[in-house]
Amino acid sequence: MRTRLRRVLLLALAFSAPGLWACRVDCDFEPHCEGNVVMDCSIGVDQLAGSGSPVVYPCLEPAPLCVERRTPRSSPDGSRFFCARSPLTTCEESFVTSCEGTVLVSCVGGYVSAQDCTNQNGTGRCGRRKPDGFSQCL
């Protein structure tokens, strides 16, 4: 019985292993900035196998600077590098998120960043859902 179970497990492994490796996309670089381009790795459920998907995107207006976060707290997506506003300005947690027209200005990773709400799903406006609420893309 034990030999039969071992044989079944080996067959299952033999059939599933090629499928796992065929979908694997390795990140063969450390996260960094290349000029105004964020070069990062998005580690998903396959992180136990040591693989991830390369994430490469340019920093464009209204946040054209690629920077490494200066605060130890990780961002919601876990990335160390992101796009910041020009001129590069530091900020603290007490920074109040606000709207400048359709641009949401906030503190991310210790630097002032900006996000164009017209590029977001939704109404494309920046504002508050409630009069005493926080500013956000609506």
CSV table of N, CA and C in Angstrom, one decimal:
chain,number,residue,atom,x,y,z
A,1,MET,N,0.8,-1.2,0.0
A,1,MET,CA,0.0,0.0,0.0
A,1,MET,C,0.9,1.3,0.0
A,2,ARG,N,1.9,1.3,0.8
A,2,ARG,CA,2.8,2.4,0.9
A,2,ARG,C,3.5,2.7,-0.4
A,3,THR,N,4.0,1.6,-1.1
A,3,THR,CA,4.6,1.8,-2.4
A,3,THR,C,3.7,2.3,-3.4
A,4,ARG,N,2.4,1.9,-3.4
A,4,ARG,CA,1.4,2.4,-4.3
A,4,ARG,C,1.2,3.9,-4.1
A,5,LEU,N,1.0,4.3,-2.9
A,5,LEU,CA,0.8,5.7,-2.5
A,5,LEU,C,2.0,6.5,-3.0
A,6,ARG,N,3.2,6.0,-2.8
A,6,ARG,CA,4.4,6.8,-3.2
A,6,ARG,C,4.4,6.9,-4.7
A,7,ARG,N,4.0,5.9,-5.4
A,7,ARG,CA,4.0,5.9,-6.9
A,7,ARG,C,3.0,6.9,-7.4
A,8,VAL,N,1.8,7.0,-6.7
A,8,VAL,CA,0.8,7.9,-7.1
A,8,VAL,C,1.3,9.4,-6.9
A,9,LEU,N,1.9,9.6,-5.7
A,9,LEU,CA,2.4,10.9,-5.4
A,9,LEU,C,3.5,11.4,-6.4
A,10,LEU,N,4.4,10.5,-6.8
A,10,LEU,CA,5.4,10.8,-7.7
A,10,LEU,C,4.8,11.1,-9.1
A,11,LEU,N,3.8,10.3,-9.5
A,11,LEU,CA,3.2,10.6,-10.8
A,11,LEU,C,2.5,12.0,-10.8
A,12,ALA,N,1.8,12.3,-9.7
A,12,ALA,CA,1.1,13.6,-9.5
A,12,ALA,C,2.2,14.7,-9.6
A,13,LEU,N,3.3,14.6,-8.9
A,13,LEU,CA,4.3,15.6,-9.0
A,13,LEU,C,4.9,15.7,-10.4
A,14,ALA,N,5.1,14.6,-11.0
A,14,ALA,CA,5.7,14.6,-12.4
A,14,ALA,C,4.8,15.3,-13.4
A,15,PHE,N,3.5,15.2,-13.2
A,15,PHE,CA,2.6,15.9,-14.1
A,15,PHE,C,2.3,17.3,-13.8
A,16,SER,N,2.5,17.7,-12.5
A,16,SER,CA,2.2,19.1,-12.1
A,16,SER,C,3.4,20.0,-12.2
A,17,ALA,N,4.6,19.5,-12.0
A,17,ALA,CA,5.8,20.3,-12.0
A,17,ALA,C,6.1,21.0,-13.3
A,18,PRO,N,6.0,20.4,-14.5
A,18,PRO,CA,6.2,21.2,-15.7
A,18,PRO,C,5.2,22.4,-15.8
A,19,GLY,N,4.0,22.2,-15.4
A,19,GLY,CA,3.0,23.3,-15.5
A,19,GLY,C,3.3,24.4,-14.6
A,20,LEU,N,3.9,24.1,-13.4
A,20,LEU,CA,4.3,25.2,-12.5
A,20,LEU,C,5.4,26.0,-13.1
A,21,TRP,N,6.4,25.3,-13.6
A,21,TRP,CA,7.6,26.0,-14.1
A,21,TRP,C,7.3,26.7,-15.4
A,22,ALA,N,6.3,26.3,-16.2
A,22,ALA,CA,6.0,26.9,-17.5
A,22,ALA,C,5.4,28.3,-17.2
A,23,CYS,N,4.7,28.5,-16.1
A,23,CYS,CA,4.1,29.8,-15.8
A,23,CYS,C,5.0,30.8,-15.1
A,24,ARG,N,6.2,30.3,-14.7
A,24,ARG,CA,7.1,31.0,-13.8
A,24,ARG,C,7.7,32.2,-14.6
A,25,VAL,N,7.7,33.4,-14.0
A,25,VAL,CA,8.4,34.5,-14.6
A,25,VAL,C,9.3,35.1,-13.4
A,26,ASP,N,10.6,34.9,-13.6
A,26,ASP,CA,11.5,35.3,-12.5
A,26,ASP,C,11.8,36.8,-12.6
A,27,CYS,N,11.9,37.4,-11.5
A,27,CYS,CA,12.4,38.8,-11.4
A,27,CYS,C,13.9,38.6,-11.2
A,28,ASP,N,14.7,38.9,-12.2
A,28,ASP,CA,16.1,38.8,-12.1
A,28,ASP,C,16.8,40.1,-11.8
A,29,PHE,N,16.2,41.0,-11.1
A,29,PHE,CA,16.8,42.2,-10.7
A,29,PHE,C,16.2,42.6,-9.3
A,30,GLU,N,17.0,43.4,-8.6
A,30,GLU,CA,16.6,44.0,-7.4
A,30,GLU,C,15.7,45.2,-7.7
A,31,PRO,N,14.7,45.5,-6.9
A,31,PRO,CA,13.9,46.7,-7.2
A,31,PRO,C,14.7,48.0,-7.1
A,32,HIS,N,14.5,48.9,-8.1
A,32,HIS,CA,15.3,50.1,-8.2
A,32,HIS,C,14.6,51.1,-9.1
A,33,CYS,N,15.2,52.3,-9.2
A,33,CYS,CA,14.7,53.3,-10.2
A,33,CYS,C,15.7,53.3,-11.3
A,34,GLU,N,15.2,53.4,-12.5
A,34,GLU,CA,16.1,53.7,-13.7
A,34,GLU,C,15.6,55.0,-14.3
A,35,GLY,N,16.2,56.1,-13.8
A,35,GLY,CA,15.7,57.4,-14.2
A,35,GLY,C,14.3,57.6,-13.6
A,36,ASN,N,13.3,57.9,-14.4
A,36,ASN,CA,12.0,58.1,-13.8
A,36,ASN,C,11.1,56.8,-14.0
A,37,VAL,N,11.7,55.6,-14.1
A,37,VAL,CA,11.0,54.4,-14.3
A,37,VAL,C,11.2,53.5,-13.1
A,38,VAL,N,10.0,53.0,-12.5
A,38,VAL,CA,10.1,52.1,-11.4
A,38,VAL,C,10.3,50.7,-11.9
A,39,MET,N,11.3,50.0,-11.4
A,39,MET,CA,11.6,48.7,-11.7
A,39,MET,C,11.4,47.9,-10.5
A,40,ASP,N,10.4,47.1,-10.4
A,40,ASP,CA,10.1,46.4,-9.2
A,40,ASP,C,9.6,45.0,-9.5
A,41,CYS,N,9.4,44.2,-8.5
A,41,CYS,CA,8.9,42.8,-8.7
A,41,CYS,C,7.6,42.6,-7.9
A,42,SER,N,6.6,42.1,-8.5
A,42,SER,CA,5.3,41.8,-7.8
A,42,SER,C,5.3,40.3,-7.4
A,43,ILE,N,5.5,40.0,-6.1
A,43,ILE,CA,5.5,38.7,-5.7
A,43,ILE,C,4.1,38.2,-5.4
A,44,GLY,N,3.7,37.2,-6.0
A,44,GLY,CA,2.3,36.6,-5.8
A,44,GLY,C,2.3,35.3,-5.1
A,45,VAL,N,1.4,34.5,-5.3
A,45,VAL,CA,1.2,33.2,-4.6
A,45,VAL,C,2.4,32.3,-4.9
A,46,ASP,N,3.2,32.6,-5.9
A,46,ASP,CA,4.3,31.7,-6.3
A,46,ASP,C,5.6,32.2,-5.6
A,47,GLN,N,5.5,33.1,-4.6
A,47,GLN,CA,6.7,33.6,-3.9
A,47,GLN,C,7.4,32.5,-3.2
A,48,LEU,N,6.8,31.4,-2.8
A,48,LEU,CA,7.5,30.3,-2.2
A,48,LEU,C,8.4,29.6,-3.1
A,49,ALA,N,8.1,29.7,-4.4
A,49,ALA,CA,9.0,29.1,-5.4
A,49,ALA,C,10.1,30.1,-5.9
A,50,GLY,N,10.0,31.3,-5.3
A,50,GLY,CA,11.1,32.3,-5.6
A,50,GLY,C,10.9,33.1,-6.9
A,51,SER,N,9.7,33.1,-7.4
A,51,SER,CA,9.5,33.8,-8.6
A,51,SER,C,8.5,35.0,-8.4
A,52,GLY,N,8.5,35.8,-9.4
A,52,GLY,CA,7.6,37.0,-9.3
A,52,GLY,C,7.4,37.5,-10.7
A,53,SER,N,6.6,38.5,-10.8
A,53,SER,CA,6.3,39.2,-12.1
A,53,SER,C,7.0,40.5,-12.2
A,54,PRO,N,7.8,40.8,-13.2
A,54,PRO,CA,8.4,42.2,-13.2
A,54,PRO,C,7.3,43.2,-13.3
A,55,VAL,N,7.5,44.3,-12.6
A,55,VAL,CA,6.6,45.5,-12.7
A,55,VAL,C,7.5,46.7,-13.1
A,56,VAL,N,7.2,47.2,-14.3
A,56,VAL,CA,8.0,48.3,-14.8
A,56,VAL,C,7.0,49.3,-15.3
A,57,TYR,N,7.1,50.5,-14.7
A,57,TYR,CA,6.2,51.6,-15.2
A,57,TYR,C,6.9,52.9,-15.0
A,58,PRO,N,6.6,53.8,-16.0
A,58,PRO,CA,7.3,55.2,-15.9
A,58,PRO,C,6.5,56.1,-15.0
A,59,CYS,N,7.2,57.0,-14.4
A,59,CYS,CA,6.6,58.0,-13.5
A,59,CYS,C,6.3,59.2,-14.4
A,60,LEU,N,5.0,59.5,-14.6
A,60,LEU,CA,4.6,60.6,-15.4
A,60,LEU,C,4.0,61.7,-14.6
A,61,GLU,N,3.7,62.9,-15.2
A,61,GLU,CA,3.0,63.9,-14.5
A,61,GLU,C,1.7,63.4,-14.0
A,62,PRO,N,1.2,63.8,-12.8
A,62,PRO,CA,1.7,64.8,-11.9
A,62,PRO,C,2.8,64.3,-10.9
A,63,ALA,N,3.3,63.1,-11.0
A,63,ALA,CA,4.3,62.5,-10.1
A,63,ALA,C,5.4,61.9,-11.0
A,64,PRO,N,6.3,62.8,-11.5
A,64,PRO,CA,7.3,62.3,-12.5
A,64,PRO,C,8.6,61.8,-11.9
A,65,LEU,N,8.8,61.7,-10.6
A,65,LEU,CA,10.0,61.3,-10.0
A,65,LEU,C,10.0,59.9,-9.4
A,66,CYS,N,10.9,59.0,-9.8
A,66,CYS,CA,10.9,57.7,-9.2
A,66,CYS,C,11.8,57.8,-7.9
A,67,VAL,N,11.3,57.4,-6.8
A,67,VAL,CA,12.0,57.5,-5.5
A,67,VAL,C,11.8,56.2,-4.7
A,68,GLU,N,12.8,56.0,-3.8
A,68,GLU,CA,12.7,54.9,-2.8
A,68,GLU,C,12.1,55.5,-1.5
A,69,ARG,N,11.1,54.8,-1.0
A,69,ARG,CA,10.4,55.3,0.2
A,69,ARG,C,11.5,55.5,1.3
A,70,ARG,N,11.2,56.6,2.1
A,70,ARG,CA,12.1,56.9,3.2
A,70,ARG,C,11.6,56.5,4.5
A,71,THR,N,10.3,56.1,4.6
A,71,THR,CA,9.7,55.7,5.8
A,71,THR,C,9.7,54.1,5.9
A,72,PRO,N,9.8,53.6,7.1
A,72,PRO,CA,9.9,52.1,7.2
A,72,PRO,C,8.5,51.4,6.9
A,73,ARG,N,7.5,52.1,7.1
A,73,ARG,CA,6.1,51.5,6.9
A,73,ARG,C,6.0,51.2,5.4
A,74,SER,N,5.5,49.9,5.2
A,74,SER,CA,5.4,49.5,3.8
A,74,SER,C,4.0,50.1,3.2
A,75,SER,N,4.0,50.2,1.9
A,75,SER,CA,2.8,50.7,1.3
A,75,SER,C,1.8,49.5,1.2
A,76,PRO,N,0.6,49.8,0.8
A,76,PRO,CA,-0.4,48.8,0.7
A,76,PRO,C,0.0,47.7,-0.3
A,77,ASP,N,0.7,48.0,-1.3
A,77,ASP,CA,1.1,47.0,-2.3
A,77,ASP,C,2.5,46.5,-2.0
A,78,GLY,N,3.1,46.9,-0.9
A,78,GLY,CA,4.4,46.4,-0.5
A,78,GLY,C,5.6,46.9,-1.2
A,79,SER,N,5.5,47.8,-2.1
A,79,SER,CA,6.6,48.3,-2.9
A,79,SER,C,7.5,49.3,-2.2
A,80,ARG,N,8.8,49.2,-2.5
A,80,ARG,CA,9.7,50.2,-1.9
A,80,ARG,C,9.9,51.4,-2.8
A,81,PHE,N,9.6,51.3,-4.1
A,81,PHE,CA,9.8,52.4,-5.0
A,81,PHE,C,8.4,52.8,-5.6
A,82,PHE,N,8.3,54.1,-5.8
A,82,PHE,CA,7.0,54.7,-6.3
A,82,PHE,C,7.3,56.0,-6.9
A,83,CYS,N,6.3,56.7,-7.4
A,83,CYS,CA,6.4,57.9,-8.1
A,83,CYS,C,6.0,59.1,-7.2
A,84,ALA,N,6.9,60.1,-7.1
A,84,ALA,CA,6.7,61.3,-6.3
A,84,ALA,C,6.5,62.5,-7.1
A,85,ARG,N,6.0,63.6,-6.5
A,85,ARG,CA,5.8,64.8,-7.1
A,85,ARG,C,7.1,65.6,-7.2
A,86,SER,N,7.2,66.5,-8.2
A,86,SER,CA,8.3,67.4,-8.4
A,86,SER,C,7.9,68.8,-8.0
A,87,PRO,N,8.7,69.5,-7.3
A,87,PRO,CA,10.0,69.2,-6.8
A,87,PRO,C,9.9,68.2,-5.6
A,88,LEU,N,10.9,67.4,-5.4
A,88,LEU,CA,10.9,66.3,-4.4
A,88,LEU,C,10.8,67.0,-3.0
A,89,THR,N,9.7,66.7,-2.3
A,89,THR,CA,9.4,67.3,-1.0
A,89,THR,C,9.1,66.2,0.0
A,90,THR,N,9.7,66.3,1.2
A,90,THR,CA,9.4,65.3,2.2
A,90,THR,C,8.1,65.7,2.9
A,91,CYS,N,7.5,64.7,3.6
A,91,CYS,CA,6.3,64.9,4.3
A,91,CYS,C,6.2,64.0,5.5
A,92,GLU,N,5.4,64.3,6.4
A,92,GLU,CA,5.2,63.4,7.6
A,92,GLU,C,3.8,62.8,7.6
A,93,GLU,N,3.5,61.9,8.5
A,93,GLU,CA,2.2,61.3,8.6
A,93,GLU,C,1.1,62.3,8.8
A,94,SER,N,1.4,63.4,9.4
A,94,SER,CA,0.4,64.4,9.7
A,94,SER,C,0.0,65.2,8.4
A,95,PHE,N,0.7,64.9,7.3
A,95,PHE,CA,0.3,65.6,6.0
A,95,PHE,C,-1.2,65.4,5.7
A,96,VAL,N,-1.8,66.4,5.3
A,96,VAL,CA,-3.3,66.3,5.0
A,96,VAL,C,-3.4,66.2,3.5
A,97,THR,N,-4.0,65.1,3.1
A,97,THR,CA,-4.3,64.8,1.7
A,97,THR,C,-5.3,65.8,1.2
A,98,SER,N,-5.1,66.3,0.0
A,98,SER,CA,-5.9,67.4,-0.5
A,98,SER,C,-6.1,67.2,-2.0
A,99,CYS,N,-7.0,68.0,-2.6
A,99,CYS,CA,-7.2,68.0,-4.0
A,99,CYS,C,-6.7,69.3,-4.6
A,100,GLU,N,-6.1,69.2,-5.8
A,100,GLU,CA,-5.7,70.4,-6.6
A,100,GLU,C,-6.4,70.1,-8.0
A,101,GLY,N,-7.6,70.6,-8.1
A,101,GLY,CA,-8.4,70.3,-9.3
A,101,GLY,C,-8.7,68.8,-9.3
A,102,THR,N,-8.3,68.1,-10.3
A,102,THR,CA,-8.5,66.7,-10.4
A,102,THR,C,-7.3,65.8,-9.9
A,103,VAL,N,-6.4,66.5,-9.3
A,103,VAL,CA,-5.2,65.8,-8.8
A,103,VAL,C,-5.3,65.6,-7.3
A,104,LEU,N,-5.1,64.4,-6.8
A,104,LEU,CA,-5.1,64.1,-5.4
A,104,LEU,C,-3.6,64.1,-4.9
A,105,VAL,N,-3.3,65.0,-3.9
A,105,VAL,CA,-2.0,65.2,-3.4
A,105,VAL,C,-1.9,64.5,-2.0
A,106,SER,N,-1.0,63.6,-1.8
A,106,SER,CA,-0.9,62.9,-0.6
A,106,SER,C,0.5,62.6,-0.2
A,107,CYS,N,0.7,62.1,1.0
A,107,CYS,CA,2.1,61.7,1.5
A,107,CYS,C,2.2,60.2,1.3
A,108,VAL,N,3.2,59.8,0.5
A,108,VAL,CA,3.5,58.3,0.3
A,108,VAL,C,4.9,58.1,0.6
A,109,GLY,N,5.2,57.2,1.5
A,109,GLY,CA,6.6,56.8,1.8
A,109,GLY,C,7.5,57.9,2.2
A,110,GLY,N,6.9,59.0,2.8
A,110,GLY,CA,7.7,60.1,3.3
A,110,GLY,C,7.9,61.2,2.2
A,111,TYR,N,7.3,61.1,1.1
A,111,TYR,CA,7.4,62.1,0.0
A,111,TYR,C,6.0,62.5,-0.5
A,112,VAL,N,5.9,63.8,-0.9
A,112,VAL,CA,4.6,64.2,-1.5
A,112,VAL,C,4.5,63.6,-2.8
A,113,SER,N,3.3,63.0,-3.0
A,113,SER,CA,3.0,62.3,-4.3
A,113,SER,C,1.7,62.9,-4.8
A,114,ALA,N,1.4,62.6,-6.1
A,114,ALA,CA,0.2,63.1,-6.7
A,114,ALA,C,-0.4,62.1,-7.6
A,115,GLN,N,-1.7,62.0,-7.7
A,115,GLN,CA,-2.4,61.1,-8.5
A,115,GLN,C,-3.5,61.8,-9.3
A,116,ASP,N,-3.5,61.6,-10.6
A,116,ASP,CA,-4.5,62.2,-11.5
A,116,ASP,C,-5.7,61.4,-11.4
A,117,CYS,N,-6.8,62.0,-10.8
A,117,CYS,CA,-8.0,61.2,-10.7
A,117,CYS,C,-8.7,61.0,-12.0
A,118,THR,N,-8.4,61.7,-13.0
A,118,THR,CA,-9.0,61.5,-14.3
A,118,THR,C,-8.6,60.2,-15.0
A,119,ASN,N,-7.5,59.6,-14.5
A,119,ASN,CA,-7.0,58.4,-15.0
A,119,ASN,C,-7.5,57.2,-14.2
A,120,GLN,N,-8.4,57.5,-13.2
A,120,GLN,CA,-8.9,56.4,-12.3
A,120,GLN,C,-10.3,56.0,-12.8
A,121,ASN,N,-10.7,54.8,-12.4
A,121,ASN,CA,-12.1,54.4,-12.7
A,121,ASN,C,-13.0,55.2,-11.7
A,122,GLY,N,-14.2,55.5,-12.1
A,122,GLY,CA,-15.0,56.3,-11.3
A,122,GLY,C,-15.4,57.6,-12.0
A,123,THR,N,-15.6,58.7,-11.3
A,123,THR,CA,-16.1,59.9,-11.9
A,123,THR,C,-14.9,60.7,-12.5
A,124,GLY,N,-13.7,60.4,-12.1
A,124,GLY,CA,-12.6,61.2,-12.5
A,124,GLY,C,-12.4,62.5,-11.8
A,125,ARG,N,-13.1,62.6,-10.7
A,125,ARG,CA,-13.0,63.8,-9.9
A,125,ARG,C,-12.2,63.6,-8.6
A,126,CYS,N,-11.7,64.6,-8.0
A,126,CYS,CA,-11.0,64.5,-6.7
A,126,CYS,C,-11.9,65.3,-5.7
A,127,GLY,N,-12.2,64.8,-4.6
A,127,GLY,CA,-13.0,65.4,-3.6
A,127,GLY,C,-13.3,64.6,-2.4
A,128,ARG,N,-14.3,65.0,-1.6
A,128,ARG,CA,-14.7,64.3,-0.4
A,128,ARG,C,-16.1,63.7,-0.6
A,129,ARG,N,-16.3,62.5,-0.1
A,129,ARG,CA,-17.6,61.9,-0.1
A,129,ARG,C,-18.5,62.5,0.9
A,130,LYS,N,-18.0,62.9,2.1
A,130,LYS,CA,-18.7,63.6,3.1
A,130,LYS,C,-18.0,64.9,3.4
A,131,PRO,N,-18.7,66.0,3.8
A,131,PRO,CA,-18.0,67.3,4.1
A,131,PRO,C,-16.9,67.2,5.0
A,132,ASP,N,-17.0,66.3,6.0
A,132,ASP,CA,-15.9,66.2,7.0
A,132,ASP,C,-15.0,64.9,6.7
A,133,GLY,N,-15.1,64.3,5.5
A,133,GLY,CA,-14.3,63.2,5.2
A,133,GLY,C,-13.0,63.5,4.6
A,134,PHE,N,-12.2,62.5,4.2
A,134,PHE,CA,-10.9,62.8,3.6
A,134,PHE,C,-11.0,62.9,2.1
A,135,SER,N,-10.0,63.6,1.5
A,135,SER,CA,-10.0,63.8,0.1
A,135,SER,C,-9.6,62.5,-0.6
A,136,GLN,N,-10.2,62.2,-1.8
A,136,GLN,CA,-9.9,61.0,-2.5
A,136,GLN,C,-10.3,61.1,-3.9
A,137,CYS,N,-9.9,60.2,-4.8
A,137,CYS,CA,-10.4,60.2,-6.1
A,137,CYS,C,-11.8,59.6,-6.0
A,138,LEU,N,-12.8,60.2,-6.7
A,138,LEU,CA,-14.2,59.8,-6.6
A,138,LEU,C,-14.6,59.0,-7.9
